PDB file of C-alpha atoms and ligand atoms in Angstrom:
ATOM      1  CA  MET A  88     141.504  65.966 -54.943  1.00  0.00           C
ATOM      2  CA  SER A  89     139.118  66.352 -52.347  1.00  0.00           C
ATOM      3  CA  VAL A  90     139.139  67.735 -49.211  1.00  0.00           C
ATOM      4  CA  LEU A  91     139.061  65.352 -45.936  1.00  0.00           C
ATOM      5  CA  VAL A  92     136.416  65.574 -42.948  1.00  0.00           C
ATOM      6  CA  LEU A  93     137.554  63.658 -40.785  1.00  0.00           C
ATOM      7  CA  GLY A  94     136.690  62.737 -36.872  1.00  0.00           C
ATOM      8  CA  HIS A  95     139.164  61.807 -34.133  1.00  0.00           C
ATOM      9  CA  LYS A  96     140.644  58.278 -32.629  1.00  0.00           C
ATOM     10  CA  ASN A  97     138.483  55.936 -31.284  1.00  0.00           C
ATOM     11  CA  PRO A  98     135.927  57.154 -33.585  1.00  0.00           C
ATOM     12  CA  ASP A  99     132.143  57.228 -32.003  1.00  0.00           C
ATOM     13  CA  THR A 100     129.352  57.613 -33.491  1.00  0.00           C
ATOM     14  CA  ASP A 101     128.906  61.525 -33.848  1.00  0.00           C
ATOM     15  CA  SER A 102     132.320  61.441 -35.260  1.00  0.00           C
ATOM     16  CA  ILE A 103     131.351  58.978 -38.470  1.00  0.00           C
ATOM     17  CA  VAL A 104     128.160  60.619 -38.519  1.00  0.00           C
ATOM     18  CA  ALA A 105     129.950  64.374 -38.380  1.00  0.00           C
ATOM     19  CA  ALA A 106     132.249  63.355 -41.052  1.00  0.00           C
ATOM     20  CA  LEU A 107     129.405  62.308 -43.208  1.00  0.00           C
ATOM     21  CA  SER A 108     126.901  65.406 -42.568  1.00  0.00           C
ATOM     22  CA  TYR A 109     129.520  67.877 -42.633  1.00  0.00           C
ATOM     23  CA  ALA A 110     131.405  66.546 -45.941  1.00  0.00           C
ATOM     24  CA  HIS A 111     127.384  66.646 -47.692  1.00  0.00           C
ATOM     25  CA  VAL A 112     127.175  70.589 -45.690  1.00  0.00           C
ATOM     26  CA  LEU A 113     130.811  71.064 -48.102  1.00  0.00           C
ATOM     27  CA  LYS A 114     129.915  69.476 -51.702  1.00  0.00           C
ATOM     28  CA  ALA A 115     126.258  71.765 -51.040  1.00  0.00           C
ATOM     29  CA  ARG A 116     128.642  74.612 -51.396  1.00  0.00           C
ATOM     30  CA  GLY A 117     130.739  73.540 -53.954  1.00  0.00           C
ATOM     31  CA  ILE A 118     133.335  72.310 -52.392  1.00  0.00           C
ATOM     32  CA  ASP A 119     135.026  68.610 -53.131  1.00  0.00           C
ATOM     33  CA  ALA A 120     134.748  66.894 -49.917  1.00  0.00           C
ATOM     34  CA  GLU A 121     135.407  63.282 -48.449  1.00  0.00           C
ATOM     35  CA  ALA A 122     133.842  61.959 -45.103  1.00  0.00           C
ATOM     36  CA  ALA A 123     136.903  59.915 -43.132  1.00  0.00           C
ATOM     37  CA  ALA A 124     137.785  58.174 -40.240  1.00  0.00           C
ATOM     38  CA  GLN A 125     140.359  57.396 -37.946  1.00  0.00           C
ATOM     39  CA  GLY A 126     139.287  53.652 -37.817  1.00  0.00           C
ATOM     40  CA  GLU A 127     136.378  51.288 -37.841  1.00  0.00           C
ATOM     41  CA  PRO A 128     133.065  52.033 -36.385  1.00  0.00           C
ATOM     42  CA  ALA A 129     131.841  51.007 -33.039  1.00  0.00           C
ATOM     43  CA  PRO A 130     128.980  48.307 -32.935  1.00  0.00           C
ATOM     44  CA  GLU A 131     126.629  51.459 -32.192  1.00  0.00           C
ATOM     45  CA  THR A 132     128.105  53.169 -35.140  1.00  0.00           C
ATOM     46  CA  GLU A 133     127.005  49.695 -37.005  1.00  0.00           C
ATOM     47  CA  PHE A 134     123.749  49.958 -35.961  1.00  0.00           C
ATOM     48  CA  VAL A 135     122.976  53.381 -36.707  1.00  0.00           C
ATOM     49  CA  LEU A 136     125.288  53.102 -40.330  1.00  0.00           C
ATOM     50  CA  LYS A 137     123.389  49.517 -41.131  1.00  0.00           C
ATOM     51  CA  LYS A 138     118.800  51.396 -39.708  1.00  0.00           C
ATOM     52  CA  PHE A 139     119.651  53.882 -42.142  1.00  0.00           C
ATOM     53  CA  ASN A 140     121.940  52.696 -45.269  1.00  0.00           C
ATOM     54  CA  LEU A 141     125.154  53.930 -44.884  1.00  0.00           C
ATOM     55  CA  LYS A 142     128.470  53.055 -45.780  1.00  0.00           C
ATOM     56  CA  ALA A 143     131.325  53.969 -43.113  1.00  0.00           C
ATOM     57  CA  PRO A 144     133.629  56.940 -43.823  1.00  0.00           C
ATOM     58  CA  LYS A 145     137.317  54.988 -45.618  1.00  0.00           C
ATOM     59  CA  VAL A 146     139.942  55.131 -43.058  1.00  0.00           C
ATOM     60  CA  ILE A 147     142.987  56.560 -43.103  1.00  0.00           C
ATOM     61  CA  SER A 148     145.975  57.192 -40.632  1.00  0.00           C
ATOM     62  CA  SER A 149     148.072  59.410 -42.920  1.00  0.00           C
ATOM     63  CA  VAL A 150     147.122  63.275 -43.074  1.00  0.00           C
ATOM     64  CA  ALA A 151     150.471  64.440 -45.082  1.00  0.00           C
ATOM     65  CA  ASP A 152     149.950  67.051 -47.561  1.00  0.00           C
ATOM     66  CA  LYS A 153     146.167  66.459 -47.431  1.00  0.00           C
ATOM     67  CA  GLU A 154     143.138  69.622 -46.927  1.00  0.00           C
ATOM     68  CA  VAL A 155     141.619  68.739 -43.784  1.00  0.00           C
ATOM     69  CA  TYR A 156     138.025  69.516 -41.797  1.00  0.00           C
ATOM     70  CA  LEU A 157     138.445  67.990 -38.513  1.00  0.00           C
ATOM     71  CA  VAL A 158     134.275  67.270 -36.822  1.00  0.00           C
ATOM     72  CA  ASP A 159     134.687  66.835 -33.340  1.00  0.00           C
ATOM     73  CA  TYR A 160     137.478  67.467 -31.776  1.00  0.00           C
ATOM     74  CA  SER A 161     140.337  70.276 -32.050  1.00  0.00           C
ATOM     75  CA  ASP A 162     143.382  68.358 -30.566  1.00  0.00           C
ATOM     76  CA  LEU A 163     146.807  67.168 -31.705  1.00  0.00           C
ATOM     77  CA  ALA A 164     146.148  63.873 -29.496  1.00  0.00           C
ATOM     78  CA  GLN A 165     143.244  62.660 -31.248  1.00  0.00           C
ATOM     79  CA  ALA A 166     144.565  63.612 -35.027  1.00  0.00           C
ATOM     80  CA  PRO A 167     146.705  61.673 -37.423  1.00  0.00           C
ATOM     81  CA  GLU A 168     150.392  61.869 -36.889  1.00  0.00           C
ATOM     82  CA  ASP A 169     151.618  63.113 -39.475  1.00  0.00           C
ATOM     83  CA  PHE A 170     148.753  66.553 -38.728  1.00  0.00           C
ATOM     84  CA  SER A 171     151.333  68.816 -38.782  1.00  0.00           C
ATOM     85  CA  LYS A 172     152.051  68.200 -42.774  1.00  0.00           C
ATOM     86  CA  ALA A 173     148.533  68.897 -43.714  1.00  0.00           C
ATOM     87  CA  LYS A 174     146.780  71.376 -44.019  1.00  0.00           C
ATOM     88  CA  LEU A 175     143.826  72.567 -41.654  1.00  0.00           C
ATOM     89  CA  LEU A 176     140.302  74.463 -43.369  1.00  0.00           C
ATOM     90  CA  GLY A 177     138.264  74.143 -40.684  1.00  0.00           C
ATOM     91  CA  ILE A 178     136.537  72.830 -37.311  1.00  0.00           C
ATOM     92  CA  VAL A 179     133.476  71.222 -35.723  1.00  0.00           C
ATOM     93  CA  ASP A 180     133.178  70.617 -32.591  1.00  0.00           C
ATOM     94  CA  HIS A 181     131.669  70.753 -29.195  1.00  0.00           C
ATOM     95  CA  HIS A 182     134.774  70.129 -26.762  1.00  0.00           C
ATOM     96  CA  LYS A 183     137.377  72.250 -24.715  1.00  0.00           C
ATOM     97  CA  LEU A 184     139.482  74.351 -28.063  1.00  0.00           C
ATOM     98  CA  GLY A 185     142.117  71.732 -28.469  1.00  0.00           C
ATOM     99  CA  ASP A 186     145.805  72.262 -29.587  1.00  0.00           C
ATOM    100  CA  VAL A 187     146.190  71.926 -33.176  1.00  0.00           C
ATOM    101  CA  THR A 188     146.524  75.701 -35.676  1.00  0.00           C
ATOM    102  CA  SER A 189     146.640  76.521 -39.007  1.00  0.00           C
ATOM    103  CA  ASP A 190     149.069  78.195 -41.120  1.00  0.00           C
ATOM    104  CA  THR A 191     145.668  80.025 -42.862  1.00  0.00           C
ATOM    105  CA  PRO A 192     142.474  81.765 -42.100  1.00  0.00           C
ATOM    106  CA  LEU A 193     140.088  79.147 -41.430  1.00  0.00           C
ATOM    107  CA  GLU A 194     136.173  77.982 -40.912  1.00  0.00           C
ATOM    108  CA  CYS A 195     135.752  77.432 -36.833  1.00  0.00           C
ATOM    109  CA  TRP A 196     132.307  76.048 -35.982  1.00  0.00           C
ATOM    110  CA  ILE A 197     133.002  75.974 -31.827  1.00  0.00           C
ATOM    111  CA  GLN A 198     129.961  75.533 -29.517  1.00  0.00           C
ATOM    112  CA  PRO A 199     129.131  74.124 -26.586  1.00  0.00           C
ATOM    113  CA  TYR A 200     126.416  71.722 -27.071  1.00  0.00           C
ATOM    114  CA  GLY A 201     126.257  68.705 -26.999  1.00  0.00           C
ATOM    115  CA  CYS A 202     126.951  67.366 -30.467  1.00  0.00           C
ATOM    116  CA  ALA A 203     128.563  68.114 -33.248  1.00  0.00           C
ATOM    117  CA  ASN A 204     126.328  67.335 -35.299  1.00  0.00           C
ATOM    118  CA  THR A 205     123.739  69.771 -34.013  1.00  0.00           C
ATOM    119  CA  ILE A 206     125.950  71.967 -35.247  1.00  0.00           C
ATOM    120  CA  VAL A 207     126.408  70.917 -38.869  1.00  0.00           C
ATOM    121  CA  LYS A 208     122.695  71.301 -38.720  1.00  0.00           C
ATOM    122  CA  MET A 209     123.501  74.946 -37.336  1.00  0.00           C
ATOM    123  CA  VAL A 210     125.595  75.106 -40.505  1.00  0.00           C
ATOM    124  CA  ALA A 211     123.488  73.287 -42.645  1.00  0.00           C
ATOM    125  CA  ASP A 212     120.533  75.881 -41.834  1.00  0.00           C
ATOM    126  CA  TYR A 213     123.512  78.478 -42.024  1.00  0.00           C
ATOM    127  CA  TYR A 214     123.928  77.464 -46.075  1.00  0.00           C
ATOM    128  CA  ASN A 215     120.076  76.604 -46.981  1.00  0.00           C
ATOM    129  CA  VAL A 216     121.461  72.991 -47.160  1.00  0.00           C
ATOM    130  CA  ALA A 217     118.603  70.485 -47.810  1.00  0.00           C
ATOM    131  CA  ILE A 218     119.722  66.966 -45.110  1.00  0.00           C
ATOM    132  CA  PRO A 219     118.520  64.074 -47.100  1.00  0.00           C
ATOM    133  CA  ALA A 220     116.492  61.495 -44.472  1.00  0.00           C
ATOM    134  CA  ASP A 221     118.767  58.979 -44.032  1.00  0.00           C
ATOM    135  CA  LEU A 222     121.551  61.004 -43.131  1.00  0.00           C
ATOM    136  CA  ALA A 223     119.331  62.852 -40.583  1.00  0.00           C
ATOM    137  CA  GLY A 224     118.234  60.073 -39.513  1.00  0.00           C
ATOM    138  CA  ALA A 225     122.103  59.274 -38.615  1.00  0.00           C
ATOM    139  CA  MET A 226     122.743  62.428 -37.281  1.00  0.00           C
ATOM    140  CA  LEU A 227     119.408  62.491 -34.780  1.00  0.00           C
ATOM    141  CA  CYS A 228     121.346  58.963 -33.371  1.00  0.00           C
ATOM    142  CA  ALA A 229     124.487  61.063 -32.906  1.00  0.00           C
ATOM    143  CA  ILE A 230     122.824  63.609 -30.916  1.00  0.00           C
ATOM    144  CA  LEU A 231     120.941  61.162 -28.813  1.00  0.00           C
ATOM    145  CA  SER A 232     124.322  59.689 -28.660  1.00  0.00           C
ATOM    146  CA  ASP A 233     126.220  62.102 -27.499  1.00  0.00           C
ATOM    147  CA  THR A 234     123.571  63.436 -25.259  1.00  0.00           C
ATOM    148  CA  VAL A 235     122.480  59.823 -23.749  1.00  0.00           C
ATOM    149  CA  LEU A 236     119.124  60.726 -24.572  1.00  0.00           C
ATOM    150  CA  PHE A 237     118.848  64.339 -23.555  1.00  0.00           C
ATOM    151  CA  LYS A 238     120.290  63.161 -20.215  1.00  0.00           C
ATOM    152  CA  SER A 239     123.443  64.260 -20.196  1.00  0.00           C
ATOM    153  CA  PRO A 240     124.925  67.682 -18.144  1.00  0.00           C
ATOM    154  CA  THR A 241     126.172  68.210 -22.230  1.00  0.00           C
ATOM    155  CA  CYS A 242     122.827  68.559 -23.430  1.00  0.00           C
ATOM    156  CA  THR A 243     121.203  71.853 -24.449  1.00  0.00           C
ATOM    157  CA  GLU A 244     118.112  73.466 -25.772  1.00  0.00           C
ATOM    158  CA  PHE A 245     120.205  73.221 -29.197  1.00  0.00           C
ATOM    159  CA  ASP A 246     120.255  69.971 -29.466  1.00  0.00           C
ATOM    160  CA  LYS A 247     116.512  69.034 -28.933  1.00  0.00           C
ATOM    161  CA  LYS A 248     115.912  71.326 -31.361  1.00  0.00           C
ATOM    162  CA  ALA A 249     118.148  70.131 -33.909  1.00  0.00           C
ATOM    163  CA  ALA A 250     117.245  66.697 -32.540  1.00  0.00           C
ATOM    164  CA  ALA A 251     113.268  67.324 -33.590  1.00  0.00           C
ATOM    165  CA  GLU A 252     113.734  68.668 -36.892  1.00  0.00           C
ATOM    166  CA  LEU A 253     116.568  66.262 -37.709  1.00  0.00           C
ATOM    167  CA  ALA A 254     113.388  62.803 -36.656  1.00  0.00           C
ATOM    168  CA  LYS A 255     111.204  64.909 -38.479  1.00  0.00           C
ATOM    169  CA  ILE A 256     112.963  64.782 -41.861  1.00  0.00           C
ATOM    170  CA  ALA A 257     114.132  61.149 -41.107  1.00  0.00           C
ATOM    171  CA  SER A 258     110.442  60.365 -39.909  1.00  0.00           C
ATOM    172  CA  VAL A 259     111.225  58.607 -37.287  1.00  0.00           C
ATOM    173  CA  ALA A 260     108.238  58.966 -35.203  1.00  0.00           C
ATOM    174  CA  ASP A 261     109.434  57.946 -31.493  1.00  0.00           C
ATOM    175  CA  THR A 262     112.773  58.967 -30.898  1.00  0.00           C
ATOM    176  CA  GLU A 263     113.189  56.835 -27.531  1.00  0.00           C
ATOM    177  CA  SER A 264     112.450  53.633 -28.839  1.00  0.00           C
ATOM    178  CA  LEU A 265     115.101  54.625 -31.533  1.00  0.00           C
ATOM    179  CA  GLY A 266     118.004  55.650 -28.754  1.00  0.00           C
ATOM    180  CA  MET A 267     117.257  52.566 -26.146  1.00  0.00           C
ATOM    181  CA  ASP A 268     117.688  49.877 -29.891  1.00  0.00           C
ATOM    182  CA  MET A 269     120.789  52.437 -30.657  1.00  0.00           C
ATOM    183  CA  PHE A 270     122.088  51.776 -26.608  1.00  0.00           C
ATOM    184  CA  LYS A 271     121.080  48.429 -26.667  1.00  0.00           C
ATOM    185  CA  ALA A 272     123.719  47.139 -29.859  1.00  0.00           C
ATOM    186  CA  LYS A 273     125.846  50.295 -27.901  1.00  0.00           C
ATOM    187  CA  SER A 274     125.924  47.491 -24.532  1.00  0.00           C
ATOM    188  CA  ASN A 275     127.997  44.839 -26.280  1.00  0.00           C
ATOM    189  CA  LEU A 276     130.782  43.230 -24.342  1.00  0.00           C
ATOM    190  CA  ASP A 277     131.246  40.853 -26.333  1.00  0.00           C
ATOM    191  CA  ALA A 278     134.609  41.923 -27.033  1.00  0.00           C
ATOM    192  CA  SER A 279     138.059  41.772 -25.619  1.00  0.00           C
ATOM    193  CA  PRO A 280     139.174  44.334 -22.436  1.00  0.00           C
ATOM    194  CA  ARG A 281     141.024  45.518 -24.999  1.00  0.00           C
ATOM    195  CA  ASP A 282     139.119  46.539 -27.411  1.00  0.00           C
ATOM    196  CA  LEU A 283     136.252  47.407 -24.827  1.00  0.00           C
ATOM    197  CA  ILE A 284     138.429  50.100 -23.006  1.00  0.00           C
ATOM    198  CA  PHE A 285     139.576  51.144 -26.514  1.00  0.00           C
ATOM    199  CA  ARG A 286     136.473  51.736 -28.337  1.00  0.00           C
ATOM    200  CA  ASP A 287     135.991  55.148 -26.861  1.00  0.00           C
ATOM    201  CA  PHE A 288     139.214  56.248 -25.639  1.00  0.00           C
ATOM    202  CA  LYS A 289     141.042  59.886 -25.136  1.00  0.00           C
ATOM    203  CA  ASP A 290     144.729  60.266 -24.567  1.00  0.00           C
ATOM    204  CA  PHE A 291     144.837  63.750 -22.521  1.00  0.00           C
ATOM    205  CA  ASP A 292     147.634  65.998 -21.880  1.00  0.00           C
ATOM    206  CA  MET A 293     147.316  67.324 -18.608  1.00  0.00           C
ATOM    207  CA  GLY A 294     150.436  68.905 -17.020  1.00  0.00           C
ATOM    208  CA  GLY A 295     152.745  67.714 -19.082  1.00  0.00           C
ATOM    209  CA  LYS A 296     150.580  63.957 -17.883  1.00  0.00           C
ATOM    210  CA  LYS A 297     149.096  61.511 -20.226  1.00  0.00           C
ATOM    211  CA  ILE A 298     146.300  60.577 -19.009  1.00  0.00           C
ATOM    212  CA  GLY A 299     143.809  58.075 -20.935  1.00  0.00           C
ATOM    213  CA  ILE A 300     140.013  57.753 -20.179  1.00  0.00           C
ATOM    214  CA  GLY A 301     138.139  55.490 -21.514  1.00  0.00           C
ATOM    215  CA  GLN A 302     134.040  54.802 -21.696  1.00  0.00           C
ATOM    216  CA  LEU A 303     131.638  52.467 -21.700  1.00  0.00           C
ATOM    217  CA  GLU A 304     128.203  53.409 -21.735  1.00  0.00           C
ATOM    218  CA  LEU A 305     125.380  50.629 -20.689  1.00  0.00           C
ATOM    219  CA  ILE A 306     122.060  49.945 -20.420  1.00  0.00           C
ATOM    220  CA  SER A 307     123.152  48.879 -16.904  1.00  0.00           C
ATOM    221  CA  LEU A 308     126.224  48.053 -14.691  1.00  0.00           C
ATOM    222  CA  SER A 309     125.071  44.687 -14.344  1.00  0.00           C
ATOM    223  CA  MET A 310     126.046  43.635 -17.627  1.00  0.00           C
ATOM    224  CA  VAL A 311     129.562  43.803 -16.291  1.00  0.00           C
ATOM    225  CA  THR A 312     130.499  40.104 -14.323  1.00  0.00           C
ATOM    226  CA  PRO A 313     132.695  40.758 -11.566  1.00  0.00           C
ATOM    227  CA  GLU A 314     135.146  38.602 -13.399  1.00  0.00           C
ATOM    228  CA  LEU A 315     134.617  41.257 -16.594  1.00  0.00           C
ATOM    229  CA  LYS A 316     135.618  43.981 -14.214  1.00  0.00           C
ATOM    230  CA  LYS A 317     138.387  42.472 -13.001  1.00  0.00           C
ATOM    231  CA  ALA A 318     139.830  41.203 -16.782  1.00  0.00           C
ATOM    232  CA  LEU A 319     139.726  45.290 -17.722  1.00  0.00           C
ATOM    233  CA  GLN A 320     141.435  46.143 -14.431  1.00  0.00           C
ATOM    234  CA  ASN A 321     144.564  44.020 -15.450  1.00  0.00           C
ATOM    235  CA  GLU A 322     144.506  45.409 -18.688  1.00  0.00           C
ATOM    236  CA  LEU A 323     144.246  49.103 -17.629  1.00  0.00           C
ATOM    237  CA  ASN A 324     147.027  48.529 -15.629  1.00  0.00           C
ATOM    238  CA  ALA A 325     148.602  47.503 -18.923  1.00  0.00           C
ATOM    239  CA  VAL A 326     147.089  50.400 -20.895  1.00  0.00           C
ATOM    240  CA  LYS A 327     148.836  52.658 -18.301  1.00  0.00           C
ATOM    241  CA  ALA A 328     151.914  51.128 -17.954  1.00  0.00           C
ATOM    242  CA  GLU A 329     152.023  51.733 -22.191  1.00  0.00           C
ATOM    243  CA  GLY A 330     153.382  55.700 -21.646  1.00  0.00           C
ATOM    244  CA  ARG A 331     150.298  56.927 -19.027  1.00  0.00           C
ATOM    245  CA  HIS A 332     150.765  58.637 -15.777  1.00  0.00           C
ATOM    246  CA  SER A 333     146.975  57.287 -15.742  1.00  0.00           C
ATOM    247  CA  ALA A 334     144.226  55.057 -16.734  1.00  0.00           C
ATOM    248  CA  ILE A 335     140.872  55.437 -16.146  1.00  0.00           C
ATOM    249  CA  LEU A 336     137.865  53.364 -17.541  1.00  0.00           C
ATOM    250  CA  VAL A 337     134.545  55.440 -16.637  1.00  0.00           C
ATOM    251  CA  LEU A 338     131.645  52.552 -16.570  1.00  0.00           C
ATOM    252  CA  THR A 339     128.295  54.968 -17.434  1.00  0.00           C
ATOM    253  CA  ASP A 340     124.800  53.466 -16.364  1.00  0.00           C
ATOM    254  CA  ILE A 341     122.800  55.350 -18.563  1.00  0.00           C
ATOM    255  CA  MET A 342     119.212  54.378 -17.325  1.00  0.00           C
ATOM    256  CA  LYS A 343     120.628  54.746 -13.269  1.00  0.00           C
ATOM    257  CA  GLU A 344     122.319  57.591 -14.042  1.00  0.00           C
ATOM    258  CA  GLY A 345     125.642  58.019 -13.149  1.00  0.00           C
ATOM    259  CA  SER A 346     129.042  56.781 -13.506  1.00  0.00           C
ATOM    260  CA  GLU A 347     131.265  53.665 -11.969  1.00  0.00           C
ATOM    261  CA  LEU A 348     134.941  54.147 -12.708  1.00  0.00           C
ATOM    262  CA  LEU A 349     138.435  52.145 -13.023  1.00  0.00           C
ATOM    263  CA  VAL A 350     141.472  53.715 -12.066  1.00  0.00           C
ATOM    264  CA  SER A 351     145.492  52.981 -13.654  1.00  0.00           C
ATOM    265  CA  SER A 352     147.124  55.705 -11.910  1.00  0.00           C
ATOM    266  CA  ASP A 353     150.744  56.699  -9.940  1.00  0.00           C
ATOM    267  CA  ASP A 354     149.259  58.793  -8.196  1.00  0.00           C
ATOM    268  CA  GLU A 355     145.574  57.139  -7.629  1.00  0.00           C
ATOM    269  CA  ASN A 356     143.984  59.057  -4.681  1.00  0.00           C
ATOM    270  CA  LYS A 357     144.799  62.209  -5.777  1.00  0.00           C
ATOM    271  CA  VAL A 358     142.541  61.179  -9.654  1.00  0.00           C
ATOM    272  CA  ILE A 359     140.454  59.773  -7.022  1.00  0.00           C
ATOM    273  CA  GLU A 360     139.698  62.930  -4.784  1.00  0.00           C
ATOM    274  CA  ALA A 361     139.638  65.263  -8.503  1.00  0.00           C
ATOM    275  CA  LEU A 362     136.692  63.429  -8.806  1.00  0.00           C
ATOM    276  CA  GLY A 363     135.266  63.572  -5.485  1.00  0.00           C
ATOM    277  CA  THR A 364     134.574  59.818  -5.148  1.00  0.00           C
ATOM    278  CA  LYS A 365     135.977  57.333  -2.441  1.00  0.00           C
ATOM    279  CA  LYS A 366     137.684  54.919  -2.396  1.00  0.00           C
ATOM    280  CA  ALA A 367     135.760  51.643  -1.968  1.00  0.00           C
ATOM    281  CA  ASP A 368     135.335  48.318  -3.302  1.00  0.00           C
ATOM    282  CA  VAL A 369     132.954  50.268  -5.899  1.00  0.00           C
ATOM    283  CA  MET A 370     134.208  53.849  -7.075  1.00  0.00           C
ATOM    284  CA  TRP A 371     130.649  55.289  -8.152  1.00  0.00           C
ATOM    285  CA  MET A 372     129.824  58.243  -9.362  1.00  0.00           C
ATOM    286  CA  PRO A 373     125.709  59.869  -8.737  1.00  0.00           C
ATOM    287  CA  GLY A 374     124.607  61.832 -12.073  1.00  0.00           C
ATOM    288  CA  VAL A 375     127.620  61.870 -13.888  1.00  0.00           C
ATOM    289  CA  MET A 376     127.574  60.845 -16.900  1.00  0.00           C
ATOM    290  CA  SER A 377     130.151  62.472 -19.322  1.00  0.00           C
ATOM    291  CA  ARG A 378     134.218  62.501 -19.637  1.00  0.00           C
ATOM    292  CA  LYS A 379     133.995  66.060 -21.343  1.00  0.00           C
ATOM    293  CA  LYS A 380     132.175  67.937 -19.179  1.00  0.00           C
ATOM    294  CA  GLN A 381     132.238  66.174 -15.448  1.00  0.00           C
ATOM    295  CA  VAL A 382     135.249  64.082 -15.608  1.00  0.00           C
ATOM    296  CA  VAL A 383     138.054  66.604 -17.484  1.00  0.00           C
ATOM    297  CA  PRO A 384     137.729  69.760 -16.460  1.00  0.00           C
ATOM    298  CA  PRO A 385     138.324  68.540 -12.918  1.00  0.00           C
ATOM    299  CA  LEU A 386     141.736  66.175 -13.394  1.00  0.00           C
ATOM    300  CA  GLN A 387     142.464  69.334 -15.531  1.00  0.00           C
ATOM    301  CA  GLY A 388     142.643  71.294 -12.937  1.00  0.00           C
ATOM    302  CA  ALA A 389     144.011  68.780 -10.328  1.00  0.00           C
ATOM    303  CA  PHE A 390     146.694  67.887 -13.073  1.00  0.00           C
ATOM    304  CA  LYS A 391     147.534  71.780 -13.811  1.00  0.00           C
ATOM    305  CA  ALA A 392     149.975  72.484 -11.052  1.00  0.00           C
TER     306      ALA A 392
HETATM  307 MG1   MG B 210     132.855  62.039 -30.352  1.00  0.00          MG
HETATM  308 MG1   MG B 211     130.779  64.380 -30.155  1.00  0.00          MG
HETATM  309 MG1   MG B 212     130.747  59.742 -26.302  1.00  0.00          MG
END
């Protein structure tokens, strides 16, 4: 039985491509590995897979009695419900340390870099594993996506270096235009408000409270019409009512390099204060692009007490 390499719920490009790329690294090391995902690819990921002739990983919802590697997360909330019945073999991640644990020694590659695929590249180099051109192209896209074209405060020199090396392997001459094409595909708002909120959505346990945070990264916030914004706010209220203390949607303008906030919460003031923004018609946070680095930590801090 092959071991599973599994990305997080509501999969983004990094988690889908890291499943493919880390399965490749494991296979080269003689481990029978298979990429898996907890959902279908979003429009951005579809663009990337098509561009580089890759197949989406198979979708699974159960890992009972399976051996698994986690890529791009280490939080139980982002793992399948029956994760406790699986055997954890390893983690490749670039987020805050989560709450999964293991019964046996495991392989851990966790670094504060901008993208899990940067770490996969590092591990591939460590084991002298060659990366095929198409896979390299997709890994490059994952880095461009997670670092928002190297503009996110999460981006490190390691990400830039890995991206340059992957671009060379993939024969991508114009990384910037590839990134813009990808973000244009990502900016597709042709979906229901619910699907838009859950496209890139994560639940967190903050001081015993369930806080859900979605993010939409768009090439321009002007794409979000007043009608759509209203529909998103209404749906966010419904999402909050499904057992959450707060539901937050971060609308990021990747060109203006800032984010607007939609909030539905039992304690809206606490959320707003934690994020240092003011309640106005528009809650705009200049310079805020990263959920992981600029949204989650201040909220964690506020809800810890
Ligand atoms: Mg991710
Ligand atoms: Mg990632
Ligand atoms: Mg992201």
